[in-house]
Amino acid sequence: MSDLKKQATSMHKAASGLRTVGHHTAKPLQEFNAQSHDLGALGALGSLLGAKSEIEQGMTTLVKLTKALEDEWEAEAKLIGEVSDAFDLLDVLIAATAQDKKG
């Protein structure tokens, strides 16, 4: 196996891994987001009552950041996949050129 083929295979695996991140985080992220609006337990703690709004905002911010990271990872996975495809094509072209020189 050529170095380009090895690199393409490795990149393809990495891209596949990045694409699956969203599948693993969707449910926990949804549950986390739902909990940011259900902080009733904090109401029982008078000193933390004022912090409830800040905690909700912080949790909402974390959800938005996580979604943004997932979007970024998806874009990176697409780019890595395209580079992997280009390496595969380049490997085929190099092999064809070498074959033409032999024959």
PDB file of N, CA and C in Angstrom:
ATOM      1  N   MET A   1       0.853  -1.176   0.000  1.00  0.00           N
ATOM      2  CA  MET A   1       0.000   0.000   0.000  1.00  0.00           C
ATOM      3  C   MET A   1       0.895   1.233   0.000  1.00  0.00           C
ATOM      4  N   SER A   2       0.594   2.177  -0.866  1.00  0.00           N
ATOM      5  CA  SER A   2       1.420   3.383  -0.955  1.00  0.00           C
ATOM      6  C   SER A   2       1.149   4.303   0.238  1.00  0.00           C
ATOM      7  N   ASP A   3       2.083   5.233   0.432  1.00  0.00           N
ATOM      8  CA  ASP A   3       1.920   6.191   1.530  1.00  0.00           C
ATOM      9  C   ASP A   3       0.671   7.034   1.350  1.00  0.00           C
ATOM     10  N   LEU A   4       0.388   7.439   0.102  1.00  0.00           N
ATOM     11  CA  LEU A   4      -0.815   8.228  -0.142  1.00  0.00           C
ATOM     12  C   LEU A   4      -2.071   7.440   0.196  1.00  0.00           C
ATOM     13  N   LYS A   5      -2.079   6.173  -0.155  1.00  0.00           N
ATOM     14  CA  LYS A   5      -3.237   5.330   0.140  1.00  0.00           C
ATOM     15  C   LYS A   5      -3.405   5.183   1.654  1.00  0.00           C
ATOM     16  N   LYS A   6      -2.297   5.021   2.382  1.00  0.00           N
ATOM     17  CA  LYS A   6      -2.360   4.917   3.835  1.00  0.00           C
ATOM     18  C   LYS A   6      -2.905   6.204   4.447  1.00  0.00           C
ATOM     19  N   GLN A   7      -2.415   7.330   3.934  1.00  0.00           N
ATOM     20  CA  GLN A   7      -2.892   8.623   4.426  1.00  0.00           C
ATOM     21  C   GLN A   7      -4.381   8.803   4.124  1.00  0.00           C
ATOM     22  N   ALA A   8      -4.787   8.430   2.925  1.00  0.00           N
ATOM     23  CA  ALA A   8      -6.194   8.563   2.535  1.00  0.00           C
ATOM     24  C   ALA A   8      -7.078   7.703   3.425  1.00  0.00           C
ATOM     25  N   THR A   9      -6.645   6.487   3.707  1.00  0.00           N
ATOM     26  CA  THR A   9      -7.412   5.588   4.567  1.00  0.00           C
ATOM     27  C   THR A   9      -7.519   6.160   5.978  1.00  0.00           C
ATOM     28  N   SER A  10      -6.412   6.661   6.496  1.00  0.00           N
ATOM     29  CA  SER A  10      -6.396   7.251   7.830  1.00  0.00           C
ATOM     30  C   SER A  10      -7.312   8.471   7.900  1.00  0.00           C
ATOM     31  N   MET A  11      -7.253   9.307   6.882  1.00  0.00           N
ATOM     32  CA  MET A  11      -8.091  10.508   6.854  1.00  0.00           C
ATOM     33  C   MET A  11      -9.567  10.139   6.735  1.00  0.00           C
ATOM     34  N   HIS A  12      -9.850   9.116   5.975  1.00  0.00           N
ATOM     35  CA  HIS A  12     -11.231   8.675   5.820  1.00  0.00           C
ATOM     36  C   HIS A  12     -11.785   8.204   7.170  1.00  0.00           C
ATOM     37  N   LYS A  13     -10.984   7.462   7.921  1.00  0.00           N
ATOM     38  CA  LYS A  13     -11.408   7.002   9.249  1.00  0.00           C
ATOM     39  C   LYS A  13     -11.638   8.190  10.179  1.00  0.00           C
ATOM     40  N   ALA A  14     -10.746   9.174  10.130  1.00  0.00           N
ATOM     41  CA  ALA A  14     -10.888  10.359  10.975  1.00  0.00           C
ATOM     42  C   ALA A  14     -12.160  11.120  10.618  1.00  0.00           C
ATOM     43  N   ALA A  15     -12.421  11.277   9.330  1.00  0.00           N
ATOM     44  CA  ALA A  15     -13.622  11.987   8.896  1.00  0.00           C
ATOM     45  C   ALA A  15     -14.874  11.249   9.353  1.00  0.00           C
ATOM     46  N   SER A  16     -14.854   9.931   9.247  1.00  0.00           N
ATOM     47  CA  SER A  16     -16.003   9.136   9.699  1.00  0.00           C
ATOM     48  C   SER A  16     -16.236   9.323  11.193  1.00  0.00           C
ATOM     49  N   GLY A  17     -15.167   9.343  11.953  1.00  0.00           N
ATOM     50  CA  GLY A  17     -15.282   9.555  13.393  1.00  0.00           C
ATOM     51  C   GLY A  17     -15.861  10.910  13.737  1.00  0.00           C
ATOM     52  N   LEU A  18     -15.407  11.944  13.040  1.00  0.00           N
ATOM     53  CA  LEU A  18     -15.935  13.282  13.288  1.00  0.00           C
ATOM     54  C   LEU A  18     -17.417  13.377  12.935  1.00  0.00           C
ATOM     55  N   ARG A  19     -17.811  12.687  11.883  1.00  0.00           N
ATOM     56  CA  ARG A  19     -19.217  12.735  11.468  1.00  0.00           C
ATOM     57  C   ARG A  19     -20.152  12.101  12.498  1.00  0.00           C
ATOM     58  N   THR A  20     -19.665  11.172  13.286  1.00  0.00           N
ATOM     59  CA  THR A  20     -20.528  10.479  14.245  1.00  0.00           C
ATOM     60  C   THR A  20     -20.646  11.190  15.584  1.00  0.00           C
ATOM     61  N   VAL A  21     -19.865  12.230  15.796  1.00  0.00           N
ATOM     62  CA  VAL A  21     -19.903  12.938  17.080  1.00  0.00           C
ATOM     63  C   VAL A  21     -21.313  13.428  17.384  1.00  0.00           C
ATOM     64  N   GLY A  22     -21.970  14.012  16.420  1.00  0.00           N
ATOM     65  CA  GLY A  22     -23.311  14.543  16.630  1.00  0.00           C
ATOM     66  C   GLY A  22     -24.318  13.486  17.025  1.00  0.00           C
ATOM     67  N   HIS A  23     -24.141  12.277  16.521  1.00  0.00           N
ATOM     68  CA  HIS A  23     -25.054  11.189  16.872  1.00  0.00           C
ATOM     69  C   HIS A  23     -24.909  10.818  18.351  1.00  0.00           C
ATOM     70  N   HIS A  24     -23.702  10.936  18.862  1.00  0.00           N
ATOM     71  CA  HIS A  24     -23.448  10.561  20.254  1.00  0.00           C
ATOM     72  C   HIS A  24     -23.828  11.670  21.232  1.00  0.00           C
ATOM     73  N   THR A  25     -23.820  12.902  20.773  1.00  0.00           N
ATOM     74  CA  THR A  25     -24.082  14.019  21.683  1.00  0.00           C
ATOM     75  C   THR A  25     -25.507  14.554  21.607  1.00  0.00           C
ATOM     76  N   ALA A  26     -26.286  14.158  20.617  1.00  0.00           N
ATOM     77  CA  ALA A  26     -27.620  14.737  20.421  1.00  0.00           C
ATOM     78  C   ALA A  26     -28.528  14.567  21.637  1.00  0.00           C
ATOM     79  N   LYS A  27     -28.680  13.347  22.107  1.00  0.00           N
ATOM     80  CA  LYS A  27     -29.585  13.101  23.237  1.00  0.00           C
ATOM     81  C   LYS A  27     -29.079  13.752  24.527  1.00  0.00           C
ATOM     82  N   PRO A  28     -27.799  13.549  24.907  1.00  0.00           N
ATOM     83  CA  PRO A  28     -27.325  14.218  26.128  1.00  0.00           C
ATOM     84  C   PRO A  28     -27.440  15.743  26.041  1.00  0.00           C
ATOM     85  N   LEU A  29     -27.199  16.290  24.870  1.00  0.00           N
ATOM     86  CA  LEU A  29     -27.295  17.738  24.700  1.00  0.00           C
ATOM     87  C   LEU A  29     -28.738  18.198  24.853  1.00  0.00           C
ATOM     88  N   GLN A  30     -29.661  17.454  24.298  1.00  0.00           N
ATOM     89  CA  GLN A  30     -31.081  17.785  24.425  1.00  0.00           C
ATOM     90  C   GLN A  30     -31.512  17.733  25.894  1.00  0.00           C
ATOM     91  N   GLU A  31     -31.083  16.686  26.605  1.00  0.00           N
ATOM     92  CA  GLU A  31     -31.417  16.557  28.021  1.00  0.00           C
ATOM     93  C   GLU A  31     -30.797  17.684  28.844  1.00  0.00           C
ATOM     94  N   PHE A  32     -29.561  18.020  28.542  1.00  0.00           N
ATOM     95  CA  PHE A  32     -28.879  19.109  29.244  1.00  0.00           C
ATOM     96  C   PHE A  32     -29.620  20.415  29.022  1.00  0.00           C
ATOM     97  N   ASN A  33     -30.013  20.663  27.774  1.00  0.00           N
ATOM     98  CA  ASN A  33     -30.733  21.892  27.448  1.00  0.00           C
ATOM     99  C   ASN A  33     -32.068  21.943  28.181  1.00  0.00           C
ATOM    100  N   ALA A  34     -32.774  20.823  28.247  1.00  0.00           N
ATOM    101  CA  ALA A  34     -34.058  20.780  28.960  1.00  0.00           C
ATOM    102  C   ALA A  34     -33.861  21.080  30.440  1.00  0.00           C
ATOM    103  N   GLN A  35     -32.791  20.575  31.015  1.00  0.00           N
ATOM    104  CA  GLN A  35     -32.530  20.807  32.437  1.00  0.00           C
ATOM    105  C   GLN A  35     -32.202  22.268  32.739  1.00  0.00           C
ATOM    106  N   SER A  36     -31.726  22.993  31.740  1.00  0.00           N
ATOM    107  CA  SER A  36     -31.398  24.404  31.978  1.00  0.00           C
ATOM    108  C   SER A  36     -32.648  25.218  32.259  1.00  0.00           C
ATOM    109  N   HIS A  37     -33.813  24.702  31.897  1.00  0.00           N
ATOM    110  CA  HIS A  37     -35.074  25.407  32.147  1.00  0.00           C
ATOM    111  C   HIS A  37     -35.818  24.817  33.343  1.00  0.00           C
ATOM    112  N   ASP A  38     -35.233  23.840  34.008  1.00  0.00           N
ATOM    113  CA  ASP A  38     -35.873  23.179  35.135  1.00  0.00           C
ATOM    114  C   ASP A  38     -34.908  23.139  36.314  1.00  0.00           C
ATOM    115  N   LEU A  39     -34.669  24.282  36.860  1.00  0.00           N
ATOM    116  CA  LEU A  39     -33.726  24.384  37.974  1.00  0.00           C
ATOM    117  C   LEU A  39     -34.474  24.647  39.278  1.00  0.00           C
ATOM    118  N   GLY A  40     -35.618  23.980  39.436  1.00  0.00           N
ATOM    119  CA  GLY A  40     -36.454  24.182  40.618  1.00  0.00           C
ATOM    120  C   GLY A  40     -35.730  23.914  41.924  1.00  0.00           C
ATOM    121  N   ALA A  41     -34.819  22.988  41.945  1.00  0.00           N
ATOM    122  CA  ALA A  41     -34.109  22.659  43.175  1.00  0.00           C
ATOM    123  C   ALA A  41     -33.330  23.862  43.700  1.00  0.00           C
ATOM    124  N   LEU A  42     -32.898  24.719  42.826  1.00  0.00           N
ATOM    125  CA  LEU A  42     -32.163  25.895  43.265  1.00  0.00           C
ATOM    126  C   LEU A  42     -33.067  26.888  43.984  1.00  0.00           C
ATOM    127  N   GLY A  43     -34.362  26.866  43.651  1.00  0.00           N
ATOM    128  CA  GLY A  43     -35.304  27.790  44.284  1.00  0.00           C
ATOM    129  C   GLY A  43     -35.396  27.566  45.785  1.00  0.00           C
ATOM    130  N   ALA A  44     -35.157  26.357  46.226  1.00  0.00           N
ATOM    131  CA  ALA A  44     -35.218  26.044  47.654  1.00  0.00           C
ATOM    132  C   ALA A  44     -34.028  26.624  48.403  1.00  0.00           C
ATOM    133  N   LEU A  45     -33.030  26.974  47.708  1.00  0.00           N
ATOM    134  CA  LEU A  45     -31.825  27.537  48.318  1.00  0.00           C
ATOM    135  C   LEU A  45     -31.842  29.046  48.098  1.00  0.00           C
ATOM    136  N   GLY A  46     -32.340  29.748  49.072  1.00  0.00           N
ATOM    137  CA  GLY A  46     -32.527  31.191  48.936  1.00  0.00           C
ATOM    138  C   GLY A  46     -31.304  31.939  48.435  1.00  0.00           C
ATOM    139  N   SER A  47     -30.153  31.558  48.907  1.00  0.00           N
ATOM    140  CA  SER A  47     -28.947  32.287  48.513  1.00  0.00           C
ATOM    141  C   SER A  47     -28.592  32.060  47.050  1.00  0.00           C
ATOM    142  N   LEU A  48     -29.099  30.964  46.462  1.00  0.00           N
ATOM    143  CA  LEU A  48     -28.786  30.674  45.065  1.00  0.00           C
ATOM    144  C   LEU A  48     -29.887  31.122  44.107  1.00  0.00           C
ATOM    145  N   LEU A  49     -30.986  31.615  44.650  1.00  0.00           N
ATOM    146  CA  LEU A  49     -32.109  32.001  43.803  1.00  0.00           C
ATOM    147  C   LEU A  49     -31.678  33.009  42.740  1.00  0.00           C
ATOM    148  N   GLY A  50     -30.838  33.954  43.129  1.00  0.00           N
ATOM    149  CA  GLY A  50     -30.360  34.949  42.173  1.00  0.00           C
ATOM    150  C   GLY A  50     -29.437  34.347  41.128  1.00  0.00           C
ATOM    151  N   ALA A  51     -28.817  33.231  41.451  1.00  0.00           N
ATOM    152  CA  ALA A  51     -27.893  32.593  40.520  1.00  0.00           C
ATOM    153  C   ALA A  51     -28.618  31.751  39.477  1.00  0.00           C
ATOM    154  N   LYS A  52     -29.898  31.469  39.695  1.00  0.00           N
ATOM    155  CA  LYS A  52     -30.646  30.604  38.777  1.00  0.00           C
ATOM    156  C   LYS A  52     -30.588  31.126  37.346  1.00  0.00           C
ATOM    157  N   SER A  53     -30.823  32.395  37.168  1.00  0.00           N
ATOM    158  CA  SER A  53     -30.802  32.990  35.833  1.00  0.00           C
ATOM    159  C   SER A  53     -29.420  32.857  35.188  1.00  0.00           C
ATOM    160  N   GLU A  54     -28.385  33.094  35.988  1.00  0.00           N
ATOM    161  CA  GLU A  54     -27.023  32.985  35.463  1.00  0.00           C
ATOM    162  C   GLU A  54     -26.694  31.547  35.085  1.00  0.00           C
ATOM    163  N   ILE A  55     -27.157  30.604  35.885  1.00  0.00           N
ATOM    164  CA  ILE A  55     -26.919  29.195  35.586  1.00  0.00           C
ATOM    165  C   ILE A  55     -27.644  28.803  34.300  1.00  0.00           C
ATOM    166  N   GLU A  56     -28.908  29.248  34.167  1.00  0.00           N
ATOM    167  CA  GLU A  56     -29.665  28.970  32.936  1.00  0.00           C
ATOM    168  C   GLU A  56     -28.937  29.531  31.718  1.00  0.00           C
ATOM    169  N   GLN A  57     -28.466  30.767  31.841  1.00  0.00           N
ATOM    170  CA  GLN A  57     -27.747  31.392  30.720  1.00  0.00           C
ATOM    171  C   GLN A  57     -26.460  30.634  30.415  1.00  0.00           C
ATOM    172  N   GLY A  58     -25.753  30.225  31.433  1.00  0.00           N
ATOM    173  CA  GLY A  58     -24.511  29.471  31.233  1.00  0.00           C
ATOM    174  C   GLY A  58     -24.767  28.143  30.542  1.00  0.00           C
ATOM    175  N   MET A  59     -25.821  27.451  30.977  1.00  0.00           N
ATOM    176  CA  MET A  59     -26.143  26.162  30.361  1.00  0.00           C
ATOM    177  C   MET A  59     -26.571  26.354  28.911  1.00  0.00           C
ATOM    178  N   THR A  60     -27.353  27.402  28.647  1.00  0.00           N
ATOM    179  CA  THR A  60     -27.770  27.695  27.277  1.00  0.00           C
ATOM    180  C   THR A  60     -26.560  28.015  26.406  1.00  0.00           C
ATOM    181  N   THR A  61     -25.614  28.752  26.959  1.00  0.00           N
ATOM    182  CA  THR A  61     -24.384  29.070  26.225  1.00  0.00           C
ATOM    183  C   THR A  61     -23.595  27.804  25.917  1.00  0.00           C
ATOM    184  N   LEU A  62     -23.508  26.891  26.883  1.00  0.00           N
ATOM    185  CA  LEU A  62     -22.799  25.626  26.648  1.00  0.00           C
ATOM    186  C   LEU A  62     -23.460  24.815  25.535  1.00  0.00           C
ATOM    187  N   VAL A  63     -24.784  24.801  25.499  1.00  0.00           N
ATOM    188  CA  VAL A  63     -25.503  24.096  24.435  1.00  0.00           C
ATOM    189  C   VAL A  63     -25.172  24.713  23.079  1.00  0.00           C
ATOM    190  N   LYS A  64     -25.202  26.037  23.000  1.00  0.00           N
ATOM    191  CA  LYS A  64     -24.894  26.716  21.733  1.00  0.00           C
ATOM    192  C   LYS A  64     -23.451  26.442  21.297  1.00  0.00           C
ATOM    193  N   LEU A  65     -22.526  26.474  22.240  1.00  0.00           N
ATOM    194  CA  LEU A  65     -21.123  26.203  21.908  1.00  0.00           C
ATOM    195  C   LEU A  65     -20.943  24.771  21.421  1.00  0.00           C
ATOM    196  N   THR A  66     -21.621  23.840  22.066  1.00  0.00           N
ATOM    197  CA  THR A  66     -21.525  22.442  21.653  1.00  0.00           C
ATOM    198  C   THR A  66     -22.067  22.258  20.246  1.00  0.00           C
ATOM    199  N   LYS A  67     -23.188  22.889  19.956  1.00  0.00           N
ATOM    200  CA  LYS A  67     -23.754  22.798  18.601  1.00  0.00           C
ATOM    201  C   LYS A  67     -22.809  23.426  17.576  1.00  0.00           C
ATOM    202  N   ALA A  68     -22.190  24.539  17.939  1.00  0.00           N
ATOM    203  CA  ALA A  68     -21.238  25.182  17.034  1.00  0.00           C
ATOM    204  C   ALA A  68     -20.028  24.278  16.790  1.00  0.00           C
ATOM    205  N   LEU A  69     -19.566  23.599  17.847  1.00  0.00           N
ATOM    206  CA  LEU A  69     -18.455  22.661  17.682  1.00  0.00           C
ATOM    207  C   LEU A  69     -18.844  21.507  16.759  1.00  0.00           C
ATOM    208  N   GLU A  70     -20.057  20.999  16.922  1.00  0.00           N
ATOM    209  CA  GLU A  70     -20.512  19.919  16.055  1.00  0.00           C
ATOM    210  C   GLU A  70     -20.554  20.373  14.600  1.00  0.00           C
ATOM    211  N   ASP A  71     -21.008  21.602  14.358  1.00  0.00           N
ATOM    212  CA  ASP A  71     -21.016  22.140  12.990  1.00  0.00           C
ATOM    213  C   ASP A  71     -19.598  22.249  12.444  1.00  0.00           C
ATOM    214  N   GLU A  72     -18.687  22.718  13.289  1.00  0.00           N
ATOM    215  CA  GLU A  72     -17.292  22.845  12.865  1.00  0.00           C
ATOM    216  C   GLU A  72     -16.685  21.473  12.570  1.00  0.00           C
ATOM    217  N   TRP A  73     -16.974  20.503  13.427  1.00  0.00           N
ATOM    218  CA  TRP A  73     -16.446  19.152  13.207  1.00  0.00           C
ATOM    219  C   TRP A  73     -17.008  18.547  11.933  1.00  0.00           C
ATOM    220  N   GLU A  74     -18.270  18.816  11.634  1.00  0.00           N
ATOM    221  CA  GLU A  74     -18.874  18.309  10.404  1.00  0.00           C
ATOM    222  C   GLU A  74     -18.188  18.929   9.183  1.00  0.00           C
ATOM    223  N   ALA A  75     -17.905  20.232   9.249  1.00  0.00           N
ATOM    224  CA  ALA A  75     -17.203  20.903   8.150  1.00  0.00           C
ATOM    225  C   ALA A  75     -15.785  20.333   7.992  1.00  0.00           C
ATOM    226  N   GLU A  76     -15.113  20.095   9.118  1.00  0.00           N
ATOM    227  CA  GLU A  76     -13.775  19.510   9.053  1.00  0.00           C
ATOM    228  C   GLU A  76     -13.828  18.096   8.483  1.00  0.00           C
ATOM    229  N   ALA A  77     -14.838  17.335   8.870  1.00  0.00           N
ATOM    230  CA  ALA A  77     -14.983  15.971   8.354  1.00  0.00           C
ATOM    231  C   ALA A  77     -15.169  16.003   6.841  1.00  0.00           C
ATOM    232  N   LYS A  78     -15.947  16.954   6.367  1.00  0.00           N
ATOM    233  CA  LYS A  78     -16.167  17.076   4.919  1.00  0.00           C
ATOM    234  C   LYS A  78     -14.844  17.398   4.213  1.00  0.00           C
ATOM    235  N   LEU A  79     -14.100  18.349   4.760  1.00  0.00           N
ATOM    236  CA  LEU A  79     -12.819  18.729   4.159  1.00  0.00           C
ATOM    237  C   LEU A  79     -11.832  17.568   4.189  1.00  0.00           C
ATOM    238  N   ILE A  80     -11.749  16.883   5.318  1.00  0.00           N
ATOM    239  CA  ILE A  80     -10.832  15.740   5.422  1.00  0.00           C
ATOM    240  C   ILE A  80     -11.229  14.667   4.412  1.00  0.00           C
ATOM    241  N   GLY A  81     -12.528  14.437   4.258  1.00  0.00           N
ATOM    242  CA  GLY A  81     -13.005  13.461   3.274  1.00  0.00           C
ATOM    243  C   GLY A  81     -12.610  13.850   1.858  1.00  0.00           C
ATOM    244  N   GLU A  82     -12.709  15.141   1.553  1.00  0.00           N
ATOM    245  CA  GLU A  82     -12.332  15.616   0.222  1.00  0.00           C
ATOM    246  C   GLU A  82     -10.829  15.457  -0.019  1.00  0.00           C
ATOM    247  N   VAL A  83     -10.023  15.748   1.000  1.00  0.00           N
ATOM    248  CA  VAL A  83      -8.572  15.574   0.872  1.00  0.00           C
ATOM    249  C   VAL A  83      -8.249  14.087   0.709  1.00  0.00           C
ATOM    250  N   SER A  84      -8.939  13.242   1.455  1.00  0.00           N
ATOM    251  CA  SER A  84      -8.748  11.797   1.333  1.00  0.00           C
ATOM    252  C   SER A  84      -9.060  11.330  -0.086  1.00  0.00           C
ATOM    253  N   ASP A  85     -10.169  11.812  -0.640  1.00  0.00           N
ATOM    254  CA  ASP A  85     -10.528  11.464  -2.020  1.00  0.00           C
ATOM    255  C   ASP A  85      -9.469  11.943  -3.010  1.00  0.00           C
ATOM    256  N   ALA A  86      -8.939  13.143  -2.749  1.00  0.00           N
ATOM    257  CA  ALA A  86      -7.895  13.677  -3.633  1.00  0.00           C
ATOM    258  C   ALA A  86      -6.632  12.817  -3.556  1.00  0.00           C
ATOM    259  N   PHE A  87      -6.275  12.369  -2.361  1.00  0.00           N
ATOM    260  CA  PHE A  87      -5.120  11.477  -2.211  1.00  0.00           C
ATOM    261  C   PHE A  87      -5.345  10.163  -2.957  1.00  0.00           C
ATOM    262  N   ASP A  88      -6.566   9.633  -2.855  1.00  0.00           N
ATOM    263  CA  ASP A  88      -6.884   8.395  -3.584  1.00  0.00           C
ATOM    264  C   ASP A  88      -6.704   8.596  -5.090  1.00  0.00           C
ATOM    265  N   LEU A  89      -7.221   9.702  -5.591  1.00  0.00           N
ATOM    266  CA  LEU A  89      -7.105   9.994  -7.021  1.00  0.00           C
ATOM    267  C   LEU A  89      -5.650  10.191  -7.422  1.00  0.00           C
ATOM    268  N   LEU A  90      -4.915  10.924  -6.613  1.00  0.00           N
ATOM    269  CA  LEU A  90      -3.495  11.151  -6.900  1.00  0.00           C
ATOM    270  C   LEU A  90      -2.725   9.838  -6.910  1.00  0.00           C
ATOM    271  N   ASP A  91      -3.050   8.954  -5.974  1.00  0.00           N
ATOM    272  CA  ASP A  91      -2.405   7.648  -5.924  1.00  0.00           C
ATOM    273  C   ASP A  91      -2.678   6.858  -7.202  1.00  0.00           C
ATOM    274  N   VAL A  92      -3.909   6.899  -7.679  1.00  0.00           N
ATOM    275  CA  VAL A  92      -4.268   6.205  -8.929  1.00  0.00           C
ATOM    276  C   VAL A  92      -3.513   6.809 -10.106  1.00  0.00           C
ATOM    277  N   LEU A  93      -3.440   8.128 -10.161  1.00  0.00           N
ATOM    278  CA  LEU A  93      -2.733   8.798 -11.260  1.00  0.00           C
ATOM    279  C   LEU A  93      -1.236   8.479 -11.249  1.00  0.00           C
ATOM    280  N   ILE A  94      -0.649   8.459 -10.057  1.00  0.00           N
ATOM    281  CA  ILE A  94       0.779   8.119  -9.953  1.00  0.00           C
ATOM    282  C   ILE A  94       1.009   6.682 -10.411  1.00  0.00           C
ATOM    283  N   ALA A  95       0.132   5.777  -9.986  1.00  0.00           N
ATOM    284  CA  ALA A  95       0.265   4.374 -10.391  1.00  0.00           C
ATOM    285  C   ALA A  95       0.101   4.230 -11.902  1.00  0.00           C
ATOM    286  N   ALA A  96      -0.842   4.956 -12.487  1.00  0.00           N
ATOM    287  CA  ALA A  96      -1.049   4.897 -13.927  1.00  0.00           C
ATOM    288  C   ALA A  96       0.159   5.444 -14.681  1.00  0.00           C
ATOM    289  N   THR A  97       0.722   6.522 -14.186  1.00  0.00           N
ATOM    290  CA  THR A  97       1.913   7.102 -14.805  1.00  0.00           C
ATOM    291  C   THR A  97       3.087   6.130 -14.737  1.00  0.00           C
ATOM    292  N   ALA A  98       3.242   5.502 -13.597  1.00  0.00           N
ATOM    293  CA  ALA A  98       4.319   4.519 -13.448  1.00  0.00           C
ATOM    294  C   ALA A  98       4.107   3.330 -14.382  1.00  0.00           C
ATOM    295  N   GLN A  99       2.871   2.918 -14.541  1.00  0.00           N
ATOM    296  CA  GLN A  99       2.549   1.811 -15.446  1.00  0.00           C
ATOM    297  C   GLN A  99       2.845   2.198 -16.889  1.00  0.00           C
ATOM    298  N   ASP A 100       2.501   3.435 -17.266  1.00  0.00           N
ATOM    299  CA  ASP A 100       2.770   3.901 -18.637  1.00  0.00           C
ATOM    300  C   ASP A 100       4.274   3.939 -18.922  1.00  0.00           C
ATOM    301  N   LYS A 101       5.052   4.343 -17.916  1.00  0.00           N
ATOM    302  CA  LYS A 101       6.508   4.411 -18.094  1.00  0.00           C
ATOM    303  C   LYS A 101       7.109   3.000 -18.264  1.00  0.00           C
ATOM    304  N   LYS A 102       6.513   2.014 -17.600  1.00  0.00           N
ATOM    305  CA  LYS A 102       6.994   0.644 -17.707  1.00  0.00           C
ATOM    306  C   LYS A 102       6.621   0.029 -19.048  1.00  0.00           C
ATOM    307  N   GLY A 103       5.403   0.340 -19.483  1.00  0.00           N
ATOM    308  CA  GLY A 103       4.870  -0.338 -20.650  1.00  0.00           C
ATOM    309  C   GLY A 103       5.089   0.387 -21.901  1.00  0.00           C
TER     310      GLY A 103
END
